[in-house]
Amino acid sequence: MNNHYLNRRQFMLLTGASMCAVYGHANTHKTSSLLVTNNDIAITLQWLQQMRDPQSGLLYYMDKGVAHFLSPLATAKTAIWAAKVGQPVLLQQCAKALVTAQQQLAKQHSQLAGALASSYQSTPKGLEAGQYVYACEQLVAIYAWLQAYEYFKEESFLKAAIESAKFLKKFFLNGYALGTWQQPYPIPFNYLTVSGAFENTMRNGLEYLWISAFKELYKYTNDAVWHQIYEDALAFYLVSQADNGLWFDAFLPNKKQWVWYQNSNVVADNMLRCAIAASLNKQTQQVDLFLNQLQIQHQDCLIKGYLSTVDGADGFIAGDRPYYDIVATGLLRNLYDLQGNKILAAQCQAKLKSLQDSSAGFFWGSYAQDFSPVSQEKAVITTLWASANLFNTI
């Protein structure tokens, strides 16, 4: 196995740390292209409802296996998906479940009021929060609550988003005052635990893509502090691209520089998230450099799960069994759509359709040799990215 990074990914899973003809589909707010047919949406919706815990309303990260835990991240992205494909009932269910999860963590650990734990479990006594709190997951939850607030105008959703943003500002963006950094930085560090432990490095990918949650919050509150946080963080992420077109995936505050988390490879889907964030922020040259490199090394809209930090080629080490990452293909489709390349976007959509499980949902990876699933667990987030653009394109 690709030991170091897969161990980290497995750790993230344990702690909580995506067809038919392509066409537009009206949603609760905007028209977004590259969504699947109404029939496929109905099938996915039914599967997502099966992934919801009836007691808490939260969704499981995967349908079984090591990552079968209740996940606010999966729930928040499901809420965003529901907003995009016109499913207000599911949107409201998920937003309310996130509010309950936020309140539960505050009951268990008052010092973490406003935050969401990365994982929860249902117990005979009710919902119980896990040990880890990740910055990126707070950003996605803020975005989800604001989508729900835009549709329902329910003040509890806006309040939850504001409380989460205040927590990010007080802790994750305040590393210097808390003693985790030697100087201030405008982007959040990775995670902390309920016992007060933390990892003070900053990550790239999810954070870069979803830092726009602060911009959205400013739109609904008119509080300039949120817009300033967004602008400062964005400027920091915009200089995180390496000369070869990939993006550095970690910032080390003690060394004051962007680096590779692993020297030899990076996770492919995080590179696509960075590319989408760059595209949304009009960084045309950066995106072109990345796509030129990607298209040389990968064909047929299929992206290996790990990319070489040298040239973006297959980044699996000798002895590993390479696999294609389904989220990466979904993100590539979305990136082509942003670029206005409908032909390549449609090709990616067709490839996704061929990789979908016959019953519903998507396995998170397919082996390169025979396209068999890497494991038999189907993932909520993989399924969501495979069937919609989750970010605003306007």
mmCIF file of C-alpha atoms in Angstrom:
data_model
loop_
_atom_site.group_PDB
_atom_site.id
_atom_site.type_symbol
_atom_site.label_atom_id
_atom_site.label_comp_id
_atom_site.label_asym_id
_atom_site.label_seq_id
_atom_site.Cartn_x
_atom_site.Cartn_y
_atom_site.Cartn_z
ATOM 1 C CA MET A 1 0.000 0.000 0.000
ATOM 2 C CA ASN A 2 0.979 3.627 -0.338
ATOM 3 C CA ASN A 3 1.661 3.433 3.332
ATOM 4 C CA HIS A 4 2.093 6.918 4.725
ATOM 5 C CA TYR A 5 -0.682 8.690 2.887
ATOM 6 C CA LEU A 6 -3.132 5.808 2.910
ATOM 7 C CA ASN A 7 -2.597 5.469 6.620
ATOM 8 C CA ARG A 8 -3.409 9.138 6.933
ATOM 9 C CA ARG A 9 -6.505 8.708 4.765
ATOM 10 C CA GLN A 10 -7.600 5.737 6.851
ATOM 11 C CA PHE A 11 -7.040 7.832 9.966
ATOM 12 C CA MET A 12 -9.241 10.525 8.469
ATOM 13 C CA LEU A 13 -11.926 7.958 7.758
ATOM 14 C CA LEU A 14 -11.778 6.600 11.281
ATOM 15 C CA THR A 15 -12.018 10.039 12.839
ATOM 16 C CA GLY A 16 -14.211 11.668 10.239
ATOM 17 C CA ALA A 17 -11.862 13.519 8.771
ATOM 18 C CA SER A 18 -17.799 11.876 -5.760
ATOM 19 C CA MET A 19 -24.663 8.505 -17.431
ATOM 20 C CA CYS A 20 -27.117 9.690 -19.139
ATOM 21 C CA ALA A 21 -27.292 12.706 -21.399
ATOM 22 C CA VAL A 22 -25.914 15.843 -19.797
ATOM 23 C CA TYR A 23 -28.280 18.770 -19.419
ATOM 24 C CA GLY A 24 -29.314 21.571 -17.079
ATOM 25 C CA HIS A 25 -31.708 20.991 -14.201
ATOM 26 C CA ALA A 26 -33.499 23.689 -12.259
ATOM 27 C CA ASN A 27 -32.652 23.801 -8.551
ATOM 28 C CA THR A 28 -33.770 25.790 -5.539
ATOM 29 C CA HIS A 29 -31.523 28.754 -6.361
ATOM 30 C CA LYS A 30 -29.613 28.672 -9.632
ATOM 31 C CA THR A 31 -29.481 26.669 -12.809
ATOM 32 C CA SER A 32 -26.462 24.377 -12.802
ATOM 33 C CA SER A 33 -25.322 22.241 -15.701
ATOM 34 C CA LEU A 34 -23.959 18.721 -15.704
ATOM 35 C CA LEU A 35 -26.512 17.165 -13.430
ATOM 36 C CA VAL A 36 -27.819 13.712 -14.190
ATOM 37 C CA THR A 37 -31.302 12.851 -15.395
ATOM 38 C CA ASN A 38 -34.349 13.132 -13.177
ATOM 39 C CA ASN A 39 -34.449 9.351 -12.923
ATOM 40 C CA ASP A 40 -30.854 9.189 -11.709
ATOM 41 C CA ILE A 41 -31.521 11.971 -9.224
ATOM 42 C CA ALA A 42 -34.487 10.023 -7.853
ATOM 43 C CA ILE A 43 -32.365 6.875 -7.487
ATOM 44 C CA THR A 44 -29.577 8.794 -5.747
ATOM 45 C CA LEU A 45 -32.074 10.555 -3.496
ATOM 46 C CA GLN A 46 -33.537 7.242 -2.373
ATOM 47 C CA TRP A 47 -30.052 5.893 -1.641
ATOM 48 C CA LEU A 48 -29.104 9.021 0.329
ATOM 49 C CA GLN A 49 -32.231 8.673 2.448
ATOM 50 C CA GLN A 50 -31.146 5.128 3.265
ATOM 51 C CA MET A 51 -27.797 6.528 4.401
ATOM 52 C CA ARG A 52 -29.475 8.836 6.929
ATOM 53 C CA ASP A 53 -29.645 7.856 10.567
ATOM 54 C CA PRO A 54 -33.357 8.089 11.478
ATOM 55 C CA GLN A 55 -32.573 9.248 15.009
ATOM 56 C CA SER A 56 -30.147 12.105 14.331
ATOM 57 C CA GLY A 57 -30.752 12.843 10.660
ATOM 58 C CA LEU A 58 -27.012 12.747 9.973
ATOM 59 C CA LEU A 59 -25.684 10.697 7.073
ATOM 60 C CA TYR A 60 -23.097 7.961 7.315
ATOM 61 C CA TYR A 61 -19.765 8.615 5.629
ATOM 62 C CA MET A 62 -19.862 5.195 3.952
ATOM 63 C CA ASP A 63 -22.508 2.524 3.865
ATOM 64 C CA LYS A 64 -20.395 0.034 5.827
ATOM 65 C CA GLY A 65 -16.862 -0.750 6.899
ATOM 66 C CA VAL A 66 -14.251 1.300 8.720
ATOM 67 C CA ALA A 67 -15.855 4.640 7.792
ATOM 68 C CA HIS A 68 -19.426 3.744 8.754
ATOM 69 C CA PHE A 69 -19.850 6.647 11.160
ATOM 70 C CA LEU A 70 -22.238 9.595 11.219
ATOM 71 C CA SER A 71 -20.560 12.395 9.319
ATOM 72 C CA PRO A 72 -21.402 16.114 9.429
ATOM 73 C CA LEU A 73 -19.240 16.557 6.320
ATOM 74 C CA ALA A 74 -21.304 14.027 4.363
ATOM 75 C CA THR A 75 -24.473 15.604 5.753
ATOM 76 C CA ALA A 76 -23.424 19.142 4.824
ATOM 77 C CA LYS A 77 -22.484 18.139 1.293
ATOM 78 C CA THR A 78 -25.781 16.283 0.975
ATOM 79 C CA ALA A 79 -27.557 19.503 1.948
ATOM 80 C CA ILE A 80 -25.651 21.383 -0.760
ATOM 81 C CA TRP A 81 -26.444 18.643 -3.273
ATOM 82 C CA ALA A 82 -30.123 18.843 -2.329
ATOM 83 C CA ALA A 83 -30.108 22.595 -2.942
ATOM 84 C CA LYS A 84 -28.520 22.109 -6.351
ATOM 85 C CA VAL A 85 -30.954 19.457 -7.591
ATOM 86 C CA GLY A 86 -34.145 20.919 -6.157
ATOM 87 C CA GLN A 87 -34.784 18.704 -3.127
ATOM 88 C CA PRO A 88 -35.829 21.133 -0.357
ATOM 89 C CA VAL A 89 -37.072 18.435 2.027
ATOM 90 C CA LEU A 90 -33.661 16.774 2.140
ATOM 91 C CA LEU A 91 -31.972 20.178 2.346
ATOM 92 C CA GLN A 92 -33.978 21.077 5.430
ATOM 93 C CA GLN A 93 -33.498 17.664 7.039
ATOM 94 C CA CYS A 94 -29.732 17.891 6.695
ATOM 95 C CA ALA A 95 -29.510 21.496 7.865
ATOM 96 C CA LYS A 96 -31.529 20.685 10.985
ATOM 97 C CA ALA A 97 -29.424 17.605 11.683
ATOM 98 C CA LEU A 98 -26.286 19.745 11.541
ATOM 99 C CA VAL A 99 -27.780 22.224 14.010
ATOM 100 C CA THR A 100 -28.523 19.361 16.401
ATOM 101 C CA ALA A 101 -24.986 17.998 16.010
ATOM 102 C CA GLN A 102 -23.531 21.446 16.681
ATOM 103 C CA GLN A 103 -25.622 21.768 19.836
ATOM 104 C CA GLN A 104 -24.634 18.291 20.995
ATOM 105 C CA LEU A 105 -20.909 19.015 20.786
ATOM 106 C CA ALA A 106 -21.466 22.191 22.811
ATOM 107 C CA LYS A 107 -23.281 20.158 25.476
ATOM 108 C CA GLN A 108 -20.443 17.661 25.711
ATOM 109 C CA HIS A 109 -17.610 20.195 25.427
ATOM 110 C CA SER A 110 -18.696 23.758 26.115
ATOM 111 C CA GLN A 111 -15.320 25.166 25.037
ATOM 112 C CA LEU A 112 -16.103 23.961 21.507
ATOM 113 C CA ALA A 113 -19.478 25.696 21.225
ATOM 114 C CA GLY A 114 -20.174 26.563 17.612
ATOM 115 C CA ALA A 115 -18.142 23.715 16.143
ATOM 116 C CA LEU A 116 -19.060 20.356 14.662
ATOM 117 C CA ALA A 117 -17.189 17.202 15.539
ATOM 118 C CA SER A 118 -15.938 15.202 12.583
ATOM 119 C CA SER A 119 -17.845 12.077 13.590
ATOM 120 C CA TYR A 120 -20.823 11.140 15.734
ATOM 121 C CA GLN A 121 -22.509 7.950 16.803
ATOM 122 C CA SER A 122 -26.011 7.167 17.952
ATOM 123 C CA THR A 123 -26.139 5.629 21.407
ATOM 124 C CA PRO A 124 -29.015 4.587 23.668
ATOM 125 C CA LYS A 125 -28.512 7.947 25.403
ATOM 126 C CA GLY A 126 -28.633 9.896 22.148
ATOM 127 C CA LEU A 127 -26.094 11.458 19.826
ATOM 128 C CA GLU A 128 -22.463 11.362 20.947
ATOM 129 C CA ALA A 129 -19.730 13.489 19.371
ATOM 130 C CA GLY A 130 -16.322 12.148 18.426
ATOM 131 C CA GLN A 131 -12.902 13.478 19.368
ATOM 132 C CA TYR A 132 -11.790 15.457 16.313
ATOM 133 C CA VAL A 133 -12.789 18.840 14.901
ATOM 134 C CA TYR A 134 -11.544 19.727 11.392
ATOM 135 C CA ALA A 135 -11.434 23.257 10.010
ATOM 136 C CA CYS A 136 -12.468 22.275 6.492
ATOM 137 C CA GLU A 137 -15.626 20.590 7.715
ATOM 138 C CA GLN A 138 -16.765 23.750 9.491
ATOM 139 C CA LEU A 139 -16.424 25.649 6.203
ATOM 140 C CA VAL A 140 -18.593 23.172 4.307
ATOM 141 C CA ALA A 141 -21.211 23.238 7.075
ATOM 142 C CA ILE A 142 -21.374 27.043 6.974
ATOM 143 C CA TYR A 143 -21.936 26.894 3.244
ATOM 144 C CA ALA A 144 -24.663 24.271 3.681
ATOM 145 C CA TRP A 145 -26.496 26.227 6.375
ATOM 146 C CA LEU A 146 -26.454 29.322 4.187
ATOM 147 C CA GLN A 147 -27.926 27.359 1.289
ATOM 148 C CA ALA A 148 -30.727 26.278 3.612
ATOM 149 C CA TYR A 149 -31.169 29.801 4.958
ATOM 150 C CA GLU A 150 -31.477 31.221 1.442
ATOM 151 C CA TYR A 151 -34.300 28.820 0.694
ATOM 152 C CA PHE A 152 -36.193 28.688 4.002
ATOM 153 C CA LYS A 153 -35.224 31.992 5.692
ATOM 154 C CA GLU A 154 -35.062 30.031 8.934
ATOM 155 C CA GLU A 155 -33.010 32.051 11.415
ATOM 156 C CA SER A 156 -31.629 28.980 13.191
ATOM 157 C CA PHE A 157 -29.634 28.133 10.073
ATOM 158 C CA LEU A 158 -28.059 31.585 9.828
ATOM 159 C CA LYS A 159 -27.347 31.550 13.556
ATOM 160 C CA ALA A 160 -25.611 28.174 13.294
ATOM 161 C CA ALA A 161 -23.484 29.426 10.393
ATOM 162 C CA ILE A 162 -22.449 32.532 12.331
ATOM 163 C CA GLU A 163 -21.575 30.506 15.429
ATOM 164 C CA SER A 164 -19.454 28.149 13.355
ATOM 165 C CA ALA A 165 -17.663 31.070 11.693
ATOM 166 C CA LYS A 166 -16.982 32.635 15.081
ATOM 167 C CA PHE A 167 -15.483 29.353 16.245
ATOM 168 C CA LEU A 168 -13.210 29.231 13.203
ATOM 169 C CA LYS A 169 -12.107 32.802 13.857
ATOM 170 C CA LYS A 170 -11.515 32.188 17.560
ATOM 171 C CA PHE A 171 -9.558 28.956 17.152
ATOM 172 C CA PHE A 172 -8.521 27.820 13.684
ATOM 173 C CA LEU A 173 -7.646 31.299 12.421
ATOM 174 C CA ASN A 174 -6.119 32.379 15.710
ATOM 175 C CA GLY A 175 -3.133 30.064 15.938
ATOM 176 C CA TYR A 176 -0.676 32.799 16.852
ATOM 177 C CA ALA A 177 -2.660 33.970 19.873
ATOM 178 C CA LEU A 178 -3.257 30.372 20.936
ATOM 179 C CA GLY A 179 0.456 29.573 20.724
ATOM 180 C CA THR A 180 0.195 27.083 17.854
ATOM 181 C CA TRP A 181 1.971 29.430 15.400
ATOM 182 C CA GLN A 182 4.961 31.730 15.806
ATOM 183 C CA GLN A 183 3.239 34.435 13.756
ATOM 184 C CA PRO A 184 -0.288 35.115 12.452
ATOM 185 C CA TYR A 185 -1.542 33.432 9.273
ATOM 186 C CA PRO A 186 -4.823 34.035 7.428
ATOM 187 C CA ILE A 187 -5.777 30.396 6.754
ATOM 188 C CA PRO A 188 -6.974 27.789 9.268
ATOM 189 C CA PHE A 189 -4.838 25.052 10.740
ATOM 190 C CA ASN A 190 -5.914 21.479 10.185
ATOM 191 C CA TYR A 191 -7.642 20.071 13.263
ATOM 192 C CA LEU A 192 -7.970 20.078 17.009
ATOM 193 C CA THR A 193 -9.365 17.566 19.488
ATOM 194 C CA VAL A 194 -11.799 17.817 22.349
ATOM 195 C CA SER A 195 -8.875 17.369 24.747
ATOM 196 C CA GLY A 196 -7.054 20.395 23.343
ATOM 197 C CA ALA A 197 -4.507 18.670 21.100
ATOM 198 C CA PHE A 198 -4.068 20.063 17.604
ATOM 199 C CA GLU A 199 -2.217 19.818 14.320
ATOM 200 C CA ASN A 200 -0.995 23.286 13.436
ATOM 201 C CA THR A 201 -0.138 22.748 9.765
ATOM 202 C CA MET A 202 -2.506 24.129 7.155
ATOM 203 C CA ARG A 203 -3.942 22.077 4.304
ATOM 204 C CA ASN A 204 -4.909 22.832 0.730
ATOM 205 C CA GLY A 205 -7.804 21.478 -1.294
ATOM 206 C CA LEU A 206 -11.012 21.380 0.694
ATOM 207 C CA GLU A 207 -10.041 24.565 2.494
ATOM 208 C CA TYR A 208 -9.189 26.492 -0.667
ATOM 209 C CA LEU A 209 -12.434 25.475 -2.350
ATOM 210 C CA TRP A 210 -14.728 26.128 0.611
ATOM 211 C CA ILE A 211 -13.111 29.250 2.099
ATOM 212 C CA SER A 212 -15.775 31.012 0.029
ATOM 213 C CA ALA A 213 -18.161 30.167 2.874
ATOM 214 C CA PHE A 214 -16.933 33.372 4.519
ATOM 215 C CA LYS A 215 -17.798 35.325 1.384
ATOM 216 C CA GLU A 216 -21.275 33.803 1.441
ATOM 217 C CA LEU A 217 -21.662 34.652 5.118
ATOM 218 C CA TYR A 218 -20.793 38.271 4.409
ATOM 219 C CA LYS A 219 -23.545 38.334 1.795
ATOM 220 C CA TYR A 220 -26.150 37.361 4.376
ATOM 221 C CA THR A 221 -24.852 39.326 7.380
ATOM 222 C CA ASN A 222 -23.175 42.375 5.810
ATOM 223 C CA ASP A 223 -20.503 41.989 8.500
ATOM 224 C CA ALA A 224 -17.251 43.125 6.894
ATOM 225 C CA VAL A 225 -15.131 40.914 9.148
ATOM 226 C CA TRP A 226 -16.201 37.825 7.203
ATOM 227 C CA HIS A 227 -15.341 39.371 3.857
ATOM 228 C CA GLN A 228 -11.918 40.397 5.143
ATOM 229 C CA ILE A 229 -11.225 36.866 6.375
ATOM 230 C CA TYR A 230 -12.189 35.552 2.952
ATOM 231 C CA GLU A 231 -10.016 38.036 1.061
ATOM 232 C CA ASP A 232 -6.970 37.449 3.272
ATOM 233 C CA ALA A 233 -7.275 33.672 3.068
ATOM 234 C CA LEU A 234 -7.882 33.693 -0.671
ATOM 235 C CA ALA A 235 -4.732 35.729 -1.289
ATOM 236 C CA PHE A 236 -2.762 33.121 0.659
ATOM 237 C CA TYR A 237 -4.183 30.161 -1.271
ATOM 238 C CA LEU A 238 -3.682 31.872 -4.627
ATOM 239 C CA VAL A 239 0.101 31.569 -4.290
ATOM 240 C CA SER A 240 0.086 27.872 -3.374
ATOM 241 C CA GLN A 241 0.645 26.463 -6.867
ATOM 242 C CA ALA A 242 3.944 24.746 -7.664
ATOM 243 C CA ASP A 243 5.896 25.424 -10.860
ATOM 244 C CA ASN A 244 4.773 22.109 -12.385
ATOM 245 C CA GLY A 245 1.078 23.021 -12.267
ATOM 246 C CA LEU A 246 0.114 21.026 -9.183
ATOM 247 C CA TRP A 247 -0.656 22.695 -5.882
ATOM 248 C CA PHE A 248 1.283 22.253 -2.691
ATOM 249 C CA ASP A 249 -1.032 20.481 -0.275
ATOM 250 C CA ALA A 250 0.351 21.679 3.071
ATOM 251 C CA PHE A 251 1.764 24.835 4.634
ATOM 252 C CA LEU A 252 4.264 24.434 7.462
ATOM 253 C CA PRO A 253 4.071 27.438 9.785
ATOM 254 C CA ASN A 254 7.432 26.682 11.392
ATOM 255 C CA LYS A 255 9.109 26.757 7.960
ATOM 256 C CA LYS A 256 6.853 29.500 6.600
ATOM 257 C CA GLN A 257 6.352 27.785 3.262
ATOM 258 C CA TRP A 258 4.037 25.674 1.139
ATOM 259 C CA VAL A 259 5.267 22.081 0.813
ATOM 260 C CA TRP A 260 4.182 18.606 -0.291
ATOM 261 C CA TYR A 261 2.629 16.689 2.609
ATOM 262 C CA GLN A 262 4.300 13.616 1.112
ATOM 263 C CA ASN A 263 7.407 14.264 -0.941
ATOM 264 C CA SER A 264 6.541 11.844 -3.737
ATOM 265 C CA ASN A 265 2.791 12.169 -4.275
ATOM 266 C CA VAL A 266 -0.371 14.167 -3.696
ATOM 267 C CA VAL A 267 -4.020 13.131 -3.504
ATOM 268 C CA ALA A 268 -5.578 13.695 -6.916
ATOM 269 C CA ASP A 269 -8.968 14.970 -5.819
ATOM 270 C CA ASN A 270 -7.360 17.699 -3.728
ATOM 271 C CA MET A 271 -5.515 18.905 -6.816
ATOM 272 C CA LEU A 272 -8.832 19.109 -8.671
ATOM 273 C CA ARG A 273 -10.381 21.051 -5.793
ATOM 274 C CA CYS A 274 -7.535 23.546 -5.993
ATOM 275 C CA ALA A 275 -7.972 23.811 -9.757
ATOM 276 C CA ILE A 276 -11.686 24.500 -9.383
ATOM 277 C CA ALA A 277 -11.008 27.123 -6.712
ATOM 278 C CA ALA A 278 -8.439 28.733 -9.004
ATOM 279 C CA SER A 279 -10.899 28.678 -11.905
ATOM 280 C CA LEU A 280 -13.642 30.256 -9.815
ATOM 281 C CA ASN A 281 -11.169 33.013 -8.959
ATOM 282 C CA LYS A 282 -10.205 33.666 -12.585
ATOM 283 C CA GLN A 283 -6.704 32.182 -12.339
ATOM 284 C CA THR A 284 -6.731 31.124 -15.980
ATOM 285 C CA GLN A 285 -2.992 30.597 -16.380
ATOM 286 C CA GLN A 286 -2.822 28.427 -13.269
ATOM 287 C CA VAL A 287 -5.685 26.235 -14.442
ATOM 288 C CA ASP A 288 -4.294 25.931 -17.967
ATOM 289 C CA LEU A 289 -0.905 24.883 -16.590
ATOM 290 C CA PHE A 290 -2.553 22.225 -14.430
ATOM 291 C CA LEU A 291 -4.796 20.868 -17.181
ATOM 292 C CA ASN A 292 -1.955 20.725 -19.681
ATOM 293 C CA GLN A 293 0.018 18.595 -17.255
ATOM 294 C CA LEU A 294 -2.974 16.438 -16.367
ATOM 295 C CA GLN A 295 -3.965 15.774 -19.968
ATOM 296 C CA ILE A 296 -0.453 14.633 -20.835
ATOM 297 C CA GLN A 297 -0.414 12.067 -18.040
ATOM 298 C CA HIS A 298 -4.045 10.884 -17.857
ATOM 299 C CA GLN A 299 -6.598 9.909 -20.493
ATOM 300 C CA ASP A 300 -10.317 9.194 -20.835
ATOM 301 C CA CYS A 301 -11.266 11.372 -17.845
ATOM 302 C CA LEU A 302 -9.766 8.773 -15.509
ATOM 303 C CA ILE A 303 -7.436 10.082 -12.816
ATOM 304 C CA LYS A 304 -5.232 7.914 -10.617
ATOM 305 C CA GLY A 305 -5.818 8.380 -6.898
ATOM 306 C CA TYR A 306 -2.295 9.719 -6.333
ATOM 307 C CA LEU A 307 -0.307 12.019 -8.585
ATOM 308 C CA SER A 308 3.457 12.311 -8.728
ATOM 309 C CA THR A 309 4.736 15.594 -7.316
ATOM 310 C CA VAL A 310 7.275 15.652 -10.153
ATOM 311 C CA ASP A 311 4.998 15.726 -13.190
ATOM 312 C CA GLY A 312 1.443 14.800 -12.185
ATOM 313 C CA ALA A 313 1.750 11.243 -13.512
ATOM 314 C CA ASP A 314 0.709 8.096 -11.648
ATOM 315 C CA GLY A 315 1.912 8.682 -8.096
ATOM 316 C CA PHE A 316 1.512 5.181 -6.703
ATOM 317 C CA ILE A 317 4.709 3.667 -5.360
ATOM 318 C CA ALA A 318 6.089 0.363 -6.645
ATOM 319 C CA GLY A 319 4.059 -2.563 -5.364
ATOM 320 C CA ASP A 320 0.846 -0.584 -4.995
ATOM 321 C CA ARG A 321 -2.202 -1.544 -7.012
ATOM 322 C CA PRO A 322 -3.188 1.673 -8.820
ATOM 323 C CA TYR A 323 -6.789 2.783 -8.789
ATOM 324 C CA TYR A 324 -8.865 5.548 -10.332
ATOM 325 C CA ASP A 325 -10.452 8.063 -7.986
ATOM 326 C CA ILE A 326 -14.140 8.649 -8.751
ATOM 327 C CA VAL A 327 -14.316 12.009 -7.004
ATOM 328 C CA ALA A 328 -11.441 13.214 -9.181
ATOM 329 C CA THR A 329 -13.397 12.387 -12.347
ATOM 330 C CA GLY A 330 -16.453 14.215 -11.014
ATOM 331 C CA LEU A 331 -14.343 17.231 -10.168
ATOM 332 C CA LEU A 332 -12.643 17.122 -13.568
ATOM 333 C CA ARG A 333 -16.063 17.152 -15.225
ATOM 334 C CA ASN A 334 -16.982 20.212 -13.171
ATOM 335 C CA LEU A 335 -13.696 21.910 -14.034
ATOM 336 C CA TYR A 336 -14.208 21.336 -17.758
ATOM 337 C CA ASP A 337 -17.697 22.787 -17.367
ATOM 338 C CA LEU A 338 -16.259 25.909 -15.756
ATOM 339 C CA GLN A 339 -13.814 26.149 -18.637
ATOM 340 C CA GLY A 340 -16.698 25.977 -21.103
ATOM 341 C CA ASN A 341 -15.488 22.681 -22.540
ATOM 342 C CA LYS A 342 -18.818 20.880 -22.745
ATOM 343 C CA ILE A 343 -17.477 18.048 -24.901
ATOM 344 C CA LEU A 344 -14.850 16.914 -22.386
ATOM 345 C CA ALA A 345 -17.279 17.504 -19.534
ATOM 346 C CA ALA A 346 -19.791 15.201 -21.219
ATOM 347 C CA GLN A 347 -17.090 12.575 -21.712
ATOM 348 C CA CYS A 348 -16.358 12.663 -17.985
ATOM 349 C CA GLN A 349 -20.064 12.354 -17.232
ATOM 350 C CA ALA A 350 -20.327 9.295 -19.467
ATOM 351 C CA LYS A 351 -17.344 7.746 -17.712
ATOM 352 C CA LEU A 352 -18.970 8.360 -14.339
ATOM 353 C CA LYS A 353 -22.148 6.681 -15.534
ATOM 354 C CA SER A 354 -20.156 3.594 -16.482
ATOM 355 C CA LEU A 355 -18.614 3.427 -13.000
ATOM 356 C CA GLN A 356 -21.838 3.791 -11.018
ATOM 357 C CA ASP A 357 -23.018 0.788 -9.038
ATOM 358 C CA SER A 358 -25.985 -0.894 -10.679
ATOM 359 C CA SER A 359 -28.191 -0.439 -7.612
ATOM 360 C CA ALA A 360 -27.253 3.131 -6.586
ATOM 361 C CA GLY A 361 -24.332 5.097 -5.253
ATOM 362 C CA PHE A 362 -20.643 5.048 -6.134
ATOM 363 C CA PHE A 363 -17.684 3.144 -4.774
ATOM 364 C CA TRP A 364 -14.906 5.598 -4.007
ATOM 365 C CA GLY A 365 -12.333 3.992 -6.300
ATOM 366 C CA SER A 366 -11.942 1.505 -9.159
ATOM 367 C CA TYR A 367 -8.803 -0.502 -9.841
ATOM 368 C CA ALA A 368 -7.022 0.566 -13.011
ATOM 369 C CA GLN A 369 -6.531 -2.996 -14.218
ATOM 370 C CA ASP A 370 -10.135 -4.192 -14.354
ATOM 371 C CA PHE A 371 -12.328 -1.362 -12.960
ATOM 372 C CA SER A 372 -13.418 -3.483 -10.005
ATOM 373 C CA PRO A 373 -14.166 -1.525 -6.795
ATOM 374 C CA VAL A 374 -11.194 -0.880 -4.519
ATOM 375 C CA SER A 375 -13.456 -1.877 -1.651
ATOM 376 C CA GLN A 376 -17.116 -2.724 -1.315
ATOM 377 C CA GLU A 377 -17.979 0.423 0.629
ATOM 378 C CA LYS A 378 -20.007 3.048 -1.192
ATOM 379 C CA ALA A 379 -19.323 6.650 -0.186
ATOM 380 C CA VAL A 380 -21.814 9.481 0.188
ATOM 381 C CA ILE A 381 -19.388 12.235 -0.794
ATOM 382 C CA THR A 382 -18.223 10.317 -3.858
ATOM 383 C CA THR A 383 -21.823 9.874 -4.956
ATOM 384 C CA LEU A 384 -22.578 13.559 -4.445
ATOM 385 C CA TRP A 385 -19.633 14.832 -6.485
ATOM 386 C CA ALA A 386 -20.368 12.302 -9.212
ATOM 387 C CA SER A 387 -23.854 13.683 -9.719
ATOM 388 C CA ALA A 388 -23.656 17.469 -9.283
ATOM 389 C CA ASN A 389 -21.602 20.633 -9.096
ATOM 390 C CA LEU A 390 -21.653 21.398 -5.374
ATOM 391 C CA PHE A 391 -20.119 24.867 -5.625
ATOM 392 C CA ASN A 392 -21.531 28.128 -6.916
ATOM 393 C CA THR A 393 -20.522 28.946 -10.468
ATOM 394 C CA ILE A 394 -21.780 32.534 -10.396
#
